[in-house]
Short mmCIF file of C-alpha atoms (C1' of nucleotides) in Angstrom, two decimals:
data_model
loop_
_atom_site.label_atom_id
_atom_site.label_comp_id
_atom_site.label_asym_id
_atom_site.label_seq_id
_atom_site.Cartn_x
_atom_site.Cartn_y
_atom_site.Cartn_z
CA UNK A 158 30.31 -24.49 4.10
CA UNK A 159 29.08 -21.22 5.52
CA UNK A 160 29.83 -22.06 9.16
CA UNK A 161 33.46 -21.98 10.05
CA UNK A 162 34.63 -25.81 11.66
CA UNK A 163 36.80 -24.83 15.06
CA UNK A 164 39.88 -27.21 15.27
CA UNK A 165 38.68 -27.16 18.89
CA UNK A 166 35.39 -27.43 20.30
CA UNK A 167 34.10 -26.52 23.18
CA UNK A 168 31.57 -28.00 25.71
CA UNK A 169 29.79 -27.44 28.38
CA UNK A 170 27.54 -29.75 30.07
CA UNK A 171 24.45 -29.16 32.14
CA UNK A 172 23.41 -31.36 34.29
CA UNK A 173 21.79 -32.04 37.84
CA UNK A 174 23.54 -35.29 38.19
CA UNK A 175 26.99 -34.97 38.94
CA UNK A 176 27.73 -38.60 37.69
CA UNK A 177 26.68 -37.21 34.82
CA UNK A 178 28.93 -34.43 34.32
CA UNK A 179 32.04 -37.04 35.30
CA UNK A 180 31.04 -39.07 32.95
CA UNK A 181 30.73 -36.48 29.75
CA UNK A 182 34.04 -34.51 31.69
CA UNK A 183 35.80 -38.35 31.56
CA UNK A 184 34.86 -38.69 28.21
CA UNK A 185 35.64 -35.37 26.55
CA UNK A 186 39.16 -35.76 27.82
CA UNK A 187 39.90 -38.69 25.65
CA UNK A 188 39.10 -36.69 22.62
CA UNK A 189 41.30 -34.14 22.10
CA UNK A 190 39.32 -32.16 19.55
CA UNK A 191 36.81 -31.62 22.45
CA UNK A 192 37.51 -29.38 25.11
CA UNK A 193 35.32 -28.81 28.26
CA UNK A 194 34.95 -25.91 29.63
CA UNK A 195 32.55 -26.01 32.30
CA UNK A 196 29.43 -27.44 34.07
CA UNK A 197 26.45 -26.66 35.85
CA UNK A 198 23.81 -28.17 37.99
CA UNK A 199 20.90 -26.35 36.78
CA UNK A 200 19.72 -23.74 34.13
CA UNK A 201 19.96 -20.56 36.15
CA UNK A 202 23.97 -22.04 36.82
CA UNK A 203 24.70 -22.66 33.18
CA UNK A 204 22.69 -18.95 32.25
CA UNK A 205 24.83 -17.54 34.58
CA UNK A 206 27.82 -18.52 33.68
CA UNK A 207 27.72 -17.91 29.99
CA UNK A 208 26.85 -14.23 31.07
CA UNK A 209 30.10 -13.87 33.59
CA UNK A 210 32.21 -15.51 30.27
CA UNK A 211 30.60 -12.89 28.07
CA UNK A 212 31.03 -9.98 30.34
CA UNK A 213 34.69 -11.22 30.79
CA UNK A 214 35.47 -11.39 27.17
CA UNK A 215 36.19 -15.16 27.66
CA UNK A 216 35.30 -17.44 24.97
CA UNK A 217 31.99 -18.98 25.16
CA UNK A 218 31.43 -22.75 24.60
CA UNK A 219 30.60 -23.90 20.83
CA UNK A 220 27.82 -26.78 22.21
CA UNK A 221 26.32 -27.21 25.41
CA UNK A 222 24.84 -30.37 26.52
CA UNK A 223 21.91 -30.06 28.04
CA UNK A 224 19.60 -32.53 30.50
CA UNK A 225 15.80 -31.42 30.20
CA UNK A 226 14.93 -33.06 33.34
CA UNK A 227 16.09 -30.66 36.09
CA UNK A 228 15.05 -29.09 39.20
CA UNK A 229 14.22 -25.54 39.30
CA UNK A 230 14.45 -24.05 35.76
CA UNK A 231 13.85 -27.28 33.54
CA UNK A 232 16.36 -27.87 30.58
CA UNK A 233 13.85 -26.29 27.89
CA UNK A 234 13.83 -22.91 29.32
CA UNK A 235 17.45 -22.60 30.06
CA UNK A 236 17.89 -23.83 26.21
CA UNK A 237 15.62 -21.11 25.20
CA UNK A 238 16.84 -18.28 26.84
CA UNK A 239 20.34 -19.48 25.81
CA UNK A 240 19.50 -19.58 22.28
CA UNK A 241 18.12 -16.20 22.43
CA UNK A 242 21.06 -14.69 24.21
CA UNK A 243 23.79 -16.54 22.97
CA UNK A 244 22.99 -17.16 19.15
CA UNK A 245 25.87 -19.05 18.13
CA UNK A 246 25.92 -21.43 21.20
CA UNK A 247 24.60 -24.83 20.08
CA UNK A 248 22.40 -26.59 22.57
CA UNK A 249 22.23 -30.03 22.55
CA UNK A 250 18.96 -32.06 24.46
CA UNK A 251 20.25 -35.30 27.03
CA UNK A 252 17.62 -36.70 28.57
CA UNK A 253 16.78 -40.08 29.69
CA UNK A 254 14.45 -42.34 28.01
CA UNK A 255 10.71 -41.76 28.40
CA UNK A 256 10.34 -37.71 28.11
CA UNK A 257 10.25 -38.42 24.13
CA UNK A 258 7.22 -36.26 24.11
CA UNK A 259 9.63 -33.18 25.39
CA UNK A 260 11.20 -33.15 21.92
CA UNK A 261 9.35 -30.59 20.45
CA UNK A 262 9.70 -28.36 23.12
CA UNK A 263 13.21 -29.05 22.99
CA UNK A 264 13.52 -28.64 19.18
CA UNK A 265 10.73 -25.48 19.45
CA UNK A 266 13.19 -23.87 21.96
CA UNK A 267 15.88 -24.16 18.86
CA UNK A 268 17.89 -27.51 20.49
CA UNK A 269 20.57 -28.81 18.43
CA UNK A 270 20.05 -31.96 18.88
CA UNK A 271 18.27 -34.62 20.91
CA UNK A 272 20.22 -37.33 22.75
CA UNK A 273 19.06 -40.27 24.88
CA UNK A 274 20.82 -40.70 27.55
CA UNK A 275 22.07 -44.35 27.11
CA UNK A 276 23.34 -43.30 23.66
CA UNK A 277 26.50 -44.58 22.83
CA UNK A 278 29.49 -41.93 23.53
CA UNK A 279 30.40 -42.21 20.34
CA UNK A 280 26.59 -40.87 19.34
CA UNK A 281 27.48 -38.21 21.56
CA UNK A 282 30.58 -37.07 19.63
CA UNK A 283 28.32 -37.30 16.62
CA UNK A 284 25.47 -34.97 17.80
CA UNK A 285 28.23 -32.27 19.14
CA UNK A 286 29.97 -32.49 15.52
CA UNK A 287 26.96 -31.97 13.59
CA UNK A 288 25.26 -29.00 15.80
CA UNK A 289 28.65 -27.18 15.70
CA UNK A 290 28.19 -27.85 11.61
CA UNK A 291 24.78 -26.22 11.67
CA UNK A 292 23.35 -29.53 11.90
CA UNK A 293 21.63 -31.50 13.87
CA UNK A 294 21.74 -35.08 15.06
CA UNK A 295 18.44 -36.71 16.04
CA UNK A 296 18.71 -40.34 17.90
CA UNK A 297 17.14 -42.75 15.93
CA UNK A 298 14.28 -44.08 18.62
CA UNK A 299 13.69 -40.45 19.06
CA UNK A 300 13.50 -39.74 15.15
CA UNK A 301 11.17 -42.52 14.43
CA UNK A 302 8.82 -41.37 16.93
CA UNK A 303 9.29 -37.99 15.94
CA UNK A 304 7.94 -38.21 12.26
CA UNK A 305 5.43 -40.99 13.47
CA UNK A 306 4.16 -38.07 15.51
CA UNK A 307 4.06 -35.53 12.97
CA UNK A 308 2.53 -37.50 10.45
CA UNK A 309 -0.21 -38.29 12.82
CA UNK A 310 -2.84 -35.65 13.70
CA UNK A 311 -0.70 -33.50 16.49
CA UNK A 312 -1.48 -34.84 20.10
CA UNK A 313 -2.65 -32.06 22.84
CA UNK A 314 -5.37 -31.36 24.53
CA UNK A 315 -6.56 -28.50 22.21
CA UNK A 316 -7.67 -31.17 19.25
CA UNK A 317 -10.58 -32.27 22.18
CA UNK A 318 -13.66 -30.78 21.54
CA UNK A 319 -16.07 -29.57 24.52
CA UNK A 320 -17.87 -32.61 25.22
CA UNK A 321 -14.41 -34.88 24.53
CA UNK A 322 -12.82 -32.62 27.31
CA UNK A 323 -15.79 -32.91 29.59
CA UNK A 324 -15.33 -36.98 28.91
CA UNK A 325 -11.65 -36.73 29.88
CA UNK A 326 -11.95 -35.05 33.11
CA UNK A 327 -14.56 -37.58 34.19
CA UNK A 328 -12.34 -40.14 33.38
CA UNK A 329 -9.81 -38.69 35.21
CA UNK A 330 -12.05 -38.41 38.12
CA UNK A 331 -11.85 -42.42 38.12
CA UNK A 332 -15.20 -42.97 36.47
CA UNK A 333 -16.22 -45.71 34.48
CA UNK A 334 -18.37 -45.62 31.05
CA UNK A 335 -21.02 -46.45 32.74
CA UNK A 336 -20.80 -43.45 35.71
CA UNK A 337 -19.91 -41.37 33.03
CA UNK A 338 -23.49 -41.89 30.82
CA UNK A 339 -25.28 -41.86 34.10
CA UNK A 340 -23.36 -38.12 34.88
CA UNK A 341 -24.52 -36.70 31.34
CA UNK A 342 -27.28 -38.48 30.80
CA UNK A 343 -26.45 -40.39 27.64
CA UNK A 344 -25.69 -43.81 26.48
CA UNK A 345 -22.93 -45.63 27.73
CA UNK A 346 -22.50 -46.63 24.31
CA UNK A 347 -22.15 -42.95 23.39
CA UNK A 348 -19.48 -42.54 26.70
CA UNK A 349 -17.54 -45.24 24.97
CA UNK A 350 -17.88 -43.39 21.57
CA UNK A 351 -16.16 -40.52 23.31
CA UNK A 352 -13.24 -42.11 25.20
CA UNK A 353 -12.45 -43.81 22.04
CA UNK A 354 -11.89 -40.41 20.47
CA UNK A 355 -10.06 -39.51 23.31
CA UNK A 356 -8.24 -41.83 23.40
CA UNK A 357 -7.01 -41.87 19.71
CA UNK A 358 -6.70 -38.13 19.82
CA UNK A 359 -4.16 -38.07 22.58
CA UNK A 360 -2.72 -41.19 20.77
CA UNK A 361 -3.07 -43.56 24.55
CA UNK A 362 -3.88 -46.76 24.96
CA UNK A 363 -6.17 -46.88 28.17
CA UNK A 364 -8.03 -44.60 30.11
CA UNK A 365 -5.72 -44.79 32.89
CA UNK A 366 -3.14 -43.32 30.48
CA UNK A 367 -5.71 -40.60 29.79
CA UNK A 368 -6.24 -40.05 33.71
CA UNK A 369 -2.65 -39.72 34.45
CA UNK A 370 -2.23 -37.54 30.99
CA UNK A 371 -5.39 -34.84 32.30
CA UNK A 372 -3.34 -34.84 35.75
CA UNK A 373 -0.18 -33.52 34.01
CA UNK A 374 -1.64 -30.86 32.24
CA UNK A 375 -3.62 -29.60 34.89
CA UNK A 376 -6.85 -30.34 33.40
CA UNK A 377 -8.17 -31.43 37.17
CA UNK A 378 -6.79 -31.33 40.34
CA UNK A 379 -4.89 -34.39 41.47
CA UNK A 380 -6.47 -34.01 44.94
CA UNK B 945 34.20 -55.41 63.77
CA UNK B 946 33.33 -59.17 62.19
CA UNK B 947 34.03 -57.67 58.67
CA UNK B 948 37.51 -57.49 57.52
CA UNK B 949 38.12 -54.45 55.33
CA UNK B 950 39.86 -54.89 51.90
CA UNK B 951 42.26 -52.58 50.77
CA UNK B 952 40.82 -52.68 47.73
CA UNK B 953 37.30 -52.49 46.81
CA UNK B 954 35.75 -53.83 43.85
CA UNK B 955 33.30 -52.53 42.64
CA UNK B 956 30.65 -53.22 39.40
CA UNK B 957 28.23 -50.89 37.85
CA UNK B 958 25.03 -51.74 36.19
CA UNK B 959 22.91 -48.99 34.10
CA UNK B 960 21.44 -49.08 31.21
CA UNK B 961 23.19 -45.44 30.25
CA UNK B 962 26.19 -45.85 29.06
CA UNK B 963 26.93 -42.17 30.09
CA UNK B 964 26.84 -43.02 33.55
CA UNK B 965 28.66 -45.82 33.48
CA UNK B 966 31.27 -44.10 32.34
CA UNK B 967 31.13 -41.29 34.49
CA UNK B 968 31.54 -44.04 37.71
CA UNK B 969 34.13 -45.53 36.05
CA UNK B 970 35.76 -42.25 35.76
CA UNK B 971 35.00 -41.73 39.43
CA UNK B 972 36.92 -44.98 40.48
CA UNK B 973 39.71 -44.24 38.79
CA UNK B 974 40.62 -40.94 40.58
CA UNK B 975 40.45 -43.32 44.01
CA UNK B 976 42.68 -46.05 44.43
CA UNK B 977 40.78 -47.81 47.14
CA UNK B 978 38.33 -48.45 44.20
CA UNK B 979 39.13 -50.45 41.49
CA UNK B 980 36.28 -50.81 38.72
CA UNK B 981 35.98 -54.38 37.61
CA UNK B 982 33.16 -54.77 35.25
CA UNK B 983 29.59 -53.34 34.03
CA UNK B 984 26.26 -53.82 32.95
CA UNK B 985 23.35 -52.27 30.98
CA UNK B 986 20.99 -54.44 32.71
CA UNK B 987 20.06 -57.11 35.61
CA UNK B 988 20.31 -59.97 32.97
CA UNK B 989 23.83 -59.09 32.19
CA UNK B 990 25.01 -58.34 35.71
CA UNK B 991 23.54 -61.80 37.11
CA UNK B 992 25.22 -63.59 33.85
CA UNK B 993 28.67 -62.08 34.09
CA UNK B 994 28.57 -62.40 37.91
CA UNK B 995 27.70 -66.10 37.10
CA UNK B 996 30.47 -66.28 34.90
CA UNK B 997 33.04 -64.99 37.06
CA UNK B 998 32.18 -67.43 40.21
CA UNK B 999 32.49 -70.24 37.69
CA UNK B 1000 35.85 -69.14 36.82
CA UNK B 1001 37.28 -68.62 40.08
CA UNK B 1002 37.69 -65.18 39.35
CA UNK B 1003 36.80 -62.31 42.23
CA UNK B 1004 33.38 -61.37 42.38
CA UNK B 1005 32.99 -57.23 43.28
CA UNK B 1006 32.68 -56.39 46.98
CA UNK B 1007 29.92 -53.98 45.80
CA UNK B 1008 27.12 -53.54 42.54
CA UNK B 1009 25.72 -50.32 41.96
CA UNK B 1010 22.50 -50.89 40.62
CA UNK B 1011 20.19 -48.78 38.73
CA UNK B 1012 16.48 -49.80 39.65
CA UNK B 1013 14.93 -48.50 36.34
CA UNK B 1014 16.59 -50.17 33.44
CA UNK B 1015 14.23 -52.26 30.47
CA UNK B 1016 14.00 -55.43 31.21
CA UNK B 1017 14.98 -57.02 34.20
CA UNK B 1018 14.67 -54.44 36.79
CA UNK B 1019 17.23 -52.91 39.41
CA UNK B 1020 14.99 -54.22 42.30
CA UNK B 1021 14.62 -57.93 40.78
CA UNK B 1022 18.68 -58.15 40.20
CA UNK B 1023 18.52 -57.30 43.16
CA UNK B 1024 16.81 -59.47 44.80
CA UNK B 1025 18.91 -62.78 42.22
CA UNK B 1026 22.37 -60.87 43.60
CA UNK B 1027 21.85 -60.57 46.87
CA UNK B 1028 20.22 -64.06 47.16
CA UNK B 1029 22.50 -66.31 44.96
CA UNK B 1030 26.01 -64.16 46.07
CA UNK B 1031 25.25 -63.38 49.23
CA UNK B 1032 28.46 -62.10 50.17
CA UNK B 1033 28.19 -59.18 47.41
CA UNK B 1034 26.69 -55.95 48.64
CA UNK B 1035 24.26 -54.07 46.60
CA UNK B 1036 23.56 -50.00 46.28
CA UNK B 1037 20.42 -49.37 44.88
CA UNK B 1038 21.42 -45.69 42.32
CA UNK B 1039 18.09 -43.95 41.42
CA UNK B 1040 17.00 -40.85 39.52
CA UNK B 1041 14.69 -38.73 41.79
CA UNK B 1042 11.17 -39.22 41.64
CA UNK B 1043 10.93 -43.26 42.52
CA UNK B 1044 12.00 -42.49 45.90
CA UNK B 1045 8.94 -44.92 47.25
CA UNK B 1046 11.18 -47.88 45.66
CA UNK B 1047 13.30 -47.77 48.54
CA UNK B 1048 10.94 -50.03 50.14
CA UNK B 1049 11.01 -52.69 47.86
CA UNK B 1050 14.97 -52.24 47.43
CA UNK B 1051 15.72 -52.15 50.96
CA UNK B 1052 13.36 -55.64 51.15
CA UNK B 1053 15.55 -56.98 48.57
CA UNK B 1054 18.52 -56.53 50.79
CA UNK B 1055 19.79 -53.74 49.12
CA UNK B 1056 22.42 -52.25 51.40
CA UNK B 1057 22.20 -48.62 50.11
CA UNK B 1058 19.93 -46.29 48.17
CA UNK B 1059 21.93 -43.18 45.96
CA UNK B 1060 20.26 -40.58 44.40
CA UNK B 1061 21.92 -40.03 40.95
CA UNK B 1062 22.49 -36.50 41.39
CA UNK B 1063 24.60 -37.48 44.72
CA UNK B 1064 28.15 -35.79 45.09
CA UNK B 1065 30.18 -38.19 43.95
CA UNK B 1066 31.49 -38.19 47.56
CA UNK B 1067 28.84 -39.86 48.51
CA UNK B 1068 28.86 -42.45 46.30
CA UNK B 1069 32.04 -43.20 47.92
CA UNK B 1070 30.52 -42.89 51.59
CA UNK B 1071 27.79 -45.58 50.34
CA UNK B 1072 30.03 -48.06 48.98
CA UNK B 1073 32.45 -47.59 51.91
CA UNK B 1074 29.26 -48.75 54.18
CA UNK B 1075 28.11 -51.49 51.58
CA UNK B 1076 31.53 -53.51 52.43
CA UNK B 1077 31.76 -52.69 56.16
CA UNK B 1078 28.42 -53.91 56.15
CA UNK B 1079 26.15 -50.49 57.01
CA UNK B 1080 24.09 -48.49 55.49
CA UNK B 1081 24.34 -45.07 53.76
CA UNK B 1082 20.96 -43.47 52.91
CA UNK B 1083 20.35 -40.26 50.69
CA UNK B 1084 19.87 -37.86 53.43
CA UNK B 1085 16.63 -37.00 51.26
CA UNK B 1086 15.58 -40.39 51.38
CA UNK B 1087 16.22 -40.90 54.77
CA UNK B 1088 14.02 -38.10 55.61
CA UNK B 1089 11.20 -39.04 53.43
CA UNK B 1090 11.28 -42.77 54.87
CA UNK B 1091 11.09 -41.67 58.17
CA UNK B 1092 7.95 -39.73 57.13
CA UNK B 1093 6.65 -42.40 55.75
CA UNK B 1094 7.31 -44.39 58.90
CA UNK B 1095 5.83 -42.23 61.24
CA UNK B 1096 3.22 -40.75 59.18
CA UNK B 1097 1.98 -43.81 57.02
CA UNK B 1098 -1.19 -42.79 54.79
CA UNK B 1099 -4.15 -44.46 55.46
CA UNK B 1100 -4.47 -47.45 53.35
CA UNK B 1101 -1.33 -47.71 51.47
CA UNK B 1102 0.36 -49.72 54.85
CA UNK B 1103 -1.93 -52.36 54.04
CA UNK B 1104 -0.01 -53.13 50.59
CA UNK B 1105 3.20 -55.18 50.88
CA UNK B 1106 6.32 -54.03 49.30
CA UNK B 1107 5.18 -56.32 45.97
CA UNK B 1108 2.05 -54.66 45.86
CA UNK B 1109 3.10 -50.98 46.52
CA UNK B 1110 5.44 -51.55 43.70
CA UNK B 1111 2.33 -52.30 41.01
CA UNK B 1112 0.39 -50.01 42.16
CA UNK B 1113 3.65 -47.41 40.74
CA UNK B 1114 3.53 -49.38 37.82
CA UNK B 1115 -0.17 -48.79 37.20
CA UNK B 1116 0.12 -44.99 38.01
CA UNK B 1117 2.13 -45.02 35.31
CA UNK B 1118 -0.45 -45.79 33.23
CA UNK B 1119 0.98 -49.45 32.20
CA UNK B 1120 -1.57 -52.35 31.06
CA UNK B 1121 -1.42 -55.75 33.22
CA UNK B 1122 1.28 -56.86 30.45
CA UNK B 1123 3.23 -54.29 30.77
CA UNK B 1124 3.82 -54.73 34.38
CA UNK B 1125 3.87 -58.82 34.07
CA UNK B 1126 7.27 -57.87 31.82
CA UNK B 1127 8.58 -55.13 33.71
CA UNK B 1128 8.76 -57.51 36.70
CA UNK B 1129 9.30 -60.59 34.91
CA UNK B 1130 6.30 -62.56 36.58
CA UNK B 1131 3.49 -63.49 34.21
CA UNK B 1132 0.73 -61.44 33.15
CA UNK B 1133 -2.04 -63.69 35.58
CA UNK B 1134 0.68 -63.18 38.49
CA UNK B 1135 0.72 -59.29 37.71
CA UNK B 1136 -3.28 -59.69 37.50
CA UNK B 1137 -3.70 -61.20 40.66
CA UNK B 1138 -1.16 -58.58 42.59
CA UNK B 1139 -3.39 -55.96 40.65
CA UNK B 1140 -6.70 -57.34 41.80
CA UNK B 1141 -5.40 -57.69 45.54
CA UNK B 1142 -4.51 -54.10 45.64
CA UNK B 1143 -7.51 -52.58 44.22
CA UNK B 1144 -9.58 -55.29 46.76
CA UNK B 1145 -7.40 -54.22 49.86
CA UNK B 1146 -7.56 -49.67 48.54
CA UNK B 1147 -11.72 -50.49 48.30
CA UNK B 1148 -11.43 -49.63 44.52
CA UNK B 1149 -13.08 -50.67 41.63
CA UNK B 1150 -10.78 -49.51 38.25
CA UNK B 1151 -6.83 -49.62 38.14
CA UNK B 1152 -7.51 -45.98 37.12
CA UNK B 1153 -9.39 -45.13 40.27
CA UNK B 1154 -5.84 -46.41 42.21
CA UNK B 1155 -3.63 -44.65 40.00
CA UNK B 1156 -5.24 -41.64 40.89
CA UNK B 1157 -5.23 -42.41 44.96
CA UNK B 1158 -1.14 -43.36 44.50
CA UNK B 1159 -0.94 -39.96 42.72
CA UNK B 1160 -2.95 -38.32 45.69
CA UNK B 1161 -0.62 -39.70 48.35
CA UNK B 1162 2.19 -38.70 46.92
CA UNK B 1163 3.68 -42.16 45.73
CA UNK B 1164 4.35 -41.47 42.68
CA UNK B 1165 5.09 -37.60 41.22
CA UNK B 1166 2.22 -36.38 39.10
CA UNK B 1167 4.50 -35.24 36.29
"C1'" DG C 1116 7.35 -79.20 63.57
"C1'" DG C 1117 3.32 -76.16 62.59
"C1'" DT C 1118 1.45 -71.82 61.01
"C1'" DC C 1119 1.26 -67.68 58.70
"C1'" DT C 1120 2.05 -64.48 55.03
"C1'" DA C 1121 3.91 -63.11 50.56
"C1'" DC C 1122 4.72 -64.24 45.95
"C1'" DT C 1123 3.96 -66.86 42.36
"C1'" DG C 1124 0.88 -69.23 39.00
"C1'" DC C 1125 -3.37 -71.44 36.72
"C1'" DG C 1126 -8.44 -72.05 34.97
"C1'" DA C 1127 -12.73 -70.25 34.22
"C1'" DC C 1128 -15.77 -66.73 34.05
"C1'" DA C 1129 -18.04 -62.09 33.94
"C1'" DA C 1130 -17.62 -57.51 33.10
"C1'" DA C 1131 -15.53 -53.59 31.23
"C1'" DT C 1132 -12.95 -51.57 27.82
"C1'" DG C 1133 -11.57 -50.18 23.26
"C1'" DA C 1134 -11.63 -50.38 18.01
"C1'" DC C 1135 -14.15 -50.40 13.88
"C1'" DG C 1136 -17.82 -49.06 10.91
"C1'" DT C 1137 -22.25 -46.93 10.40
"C1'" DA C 1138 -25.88 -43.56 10.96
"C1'" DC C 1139 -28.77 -39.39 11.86
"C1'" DG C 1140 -30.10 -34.61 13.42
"C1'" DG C 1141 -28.26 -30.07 14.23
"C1'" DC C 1142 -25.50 -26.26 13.28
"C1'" DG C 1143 -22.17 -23.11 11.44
"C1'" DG C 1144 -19.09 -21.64 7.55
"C1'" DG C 1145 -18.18 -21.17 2.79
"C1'" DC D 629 -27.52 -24.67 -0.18
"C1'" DC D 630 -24.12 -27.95 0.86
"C1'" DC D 631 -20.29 -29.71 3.39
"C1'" DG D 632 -18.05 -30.77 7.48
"C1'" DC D 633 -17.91 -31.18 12.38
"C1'" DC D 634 -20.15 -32.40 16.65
"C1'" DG D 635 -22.93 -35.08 19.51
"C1'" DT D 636 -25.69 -38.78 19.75
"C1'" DA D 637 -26.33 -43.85 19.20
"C1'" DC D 638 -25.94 -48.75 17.69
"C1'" DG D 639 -23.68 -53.36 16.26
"C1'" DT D 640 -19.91 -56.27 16.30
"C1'" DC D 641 -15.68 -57.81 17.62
"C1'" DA D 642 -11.24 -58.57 20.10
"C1'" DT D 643 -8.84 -57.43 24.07
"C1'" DT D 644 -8.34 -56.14 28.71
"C1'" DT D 645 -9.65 -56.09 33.16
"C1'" DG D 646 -11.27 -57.88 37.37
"C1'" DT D 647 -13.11 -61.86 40.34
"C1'" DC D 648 -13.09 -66.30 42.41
"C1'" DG D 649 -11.07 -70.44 43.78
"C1'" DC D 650 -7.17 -73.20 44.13
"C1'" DA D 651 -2.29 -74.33 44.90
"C1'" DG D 652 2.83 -74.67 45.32
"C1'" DT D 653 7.06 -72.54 47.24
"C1'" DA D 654 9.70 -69.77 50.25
"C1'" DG D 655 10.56 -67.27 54.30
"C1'" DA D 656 9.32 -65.71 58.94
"C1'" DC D 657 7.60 -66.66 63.31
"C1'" DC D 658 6.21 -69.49 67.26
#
DNA sequence: GGTCTACTGCGACAAATGACGTACGGCGGG
DNA sequence: CCCGCCGTACGTCATTTGTCGCAGTAGACC
């Protein structure tokens, strides 16, 4: 084993809910191999307080757990520019069910680990174990979606051609097939051709999905 | 005051994250006014063990904390069974940000407070504290946004009744007539006919064309 | 008591939607 | 020149969506 295996560990949680926090704090105090050492509320906290421990020489925390969904700087940046600054502090994703698309991010920003948030404690323990190993736990919902996704042809806007893009933002503009042929002047047959690539490109279900989906990334206004 | 005032206060938590569960129960142990008496990960197992407890004579909680979004049964339909079939146990609605417009629908199911999760855990305190002496603590946040929404109600969405306001959340989130019929436990024609009522009294024509107005006015966050 | 609304549900129907395969002309890259 | 992608279009099929009418229950209000 290359990577030394601390009789302690140390944590540090970041989250915006301070139920949360208690909870992980409560928790980490039954184990004694686990040893928190501090919280924050929100990235730019937790950034800068691994800086102040640095410049004081203090020793930083082996794993940090940290939410994704937070206000100001989200979890995914904070990870990033922790992994980048900090190299041998372990992040580990908690986020609550139905972000499973932020994975990537999460793992692309060099996350440890990816937790739901009504994991087991025990799970928790696990994925803060294995990242301090050089490993990385992966919940199972999140794992199985995970390969299902990269198996499939990757979801994201850029797979839409021109006209499937042009389709989309009509859609999200509330049209139906029908207003849609009448709008580009071709079949409606042809509009349904097109949301049904759309649809299977972005891997959604209904065109309400796809709607909400253009909103998010900006692709039209919501007003 | 017509309420008499325990000196103790029990108190049940329902959630579906186990994390937070045990970051309340954590939080109840540090007060000795509270005393933690039992948990959930869902409505169906909060109304069954509350069930079970009245049938064995044993004390029912002074006060649930209820997460409204949890699979299955949802916070706002527990709700609703608690309050109805135990009337003399108070319930605090405990949401994540962003489904702030459910306070309608949880105040209407007699909810007797509304928490944000990332509340100091003070306040948690102050709410349940108001639960049993029979007031009201409201998220200062929420409070604010309510009374916006009183004063300032946009245009069409007053017309909706608390049922209604709550599918048309469900649809901006992109979910198919099933999907709602089992989020809310009624059956898919029920969910239909709530769906079809909504779209008839917004002047629509396509579920997408309403989750795109909800999205406009704010009642549900884009992202 | 009577009335009203909200919520729930059903049956039947029409329309829209979405999935699947197929096809053809154009156009650009190897 | 050929292959693949794109845009167009059709046929068929299952599913979903939306409408209309009707109806029972519960609660609120008069």
């Amino acid at each position: 084993m290359s990577t030394s295996r601390p009789e302690v560990i140390r944590v540090m949680v970041v989250d915006d809910h301070a139920i949360v926090r208690r909870g992980l704090l409560a928790y980490m105090a039954t184990i004694p191999t686990f040893h928190m050492i501090g919280e924050a509320a929100n990235g730019e906290q937790a950034i800068a307080l691994l800086n102040e421990w640095r410049t004081l020489g203090q020793p930083l925390p082996h794993v940090v757990l940290m939410d994704l969904q937070m206000p100001g700087m989200g979890g995914i940046a904070a990870t990033e520019v922790i992994t980048r600054t900090h190299p041998d502090v372990k992040v580990v994703a908690l986020t609550s069910f139905g972000e499973v698309e932020r994975v990537h991010s999460a793992l692309a920003a060099d996350a440890a680990g990816y937790l739901l948030k009504d994991a087991d404690p025990d799970e928790v323990a696990m994925a803060i174990r294995a990242a301090v190993t050089g490993g990385m736990h992966l919940n199972p919902t999140i794992a199985r979606q995970l390969t299902r996704r990269m198996t499939a042809p990757p979801a994201g806007l850029t797979s839409l051609t021109a006209r499937e893009r042009e389709i989309l933002i009509l859609i999200a503009e509330g049209k139906s097939n029908r207003d849609i042929a009448g709008q580009l002047t071709i079949s409606e047959r042809t509009a349904r051709t097109h949301v049904s690539n759309v649809l299977a490109k972005l891997q959604l279900s209904s065109r309400t999905q796809a709607a909400l989906l253009a909103i998010r990334e900006g692709l039209v206004p919501p007003s």
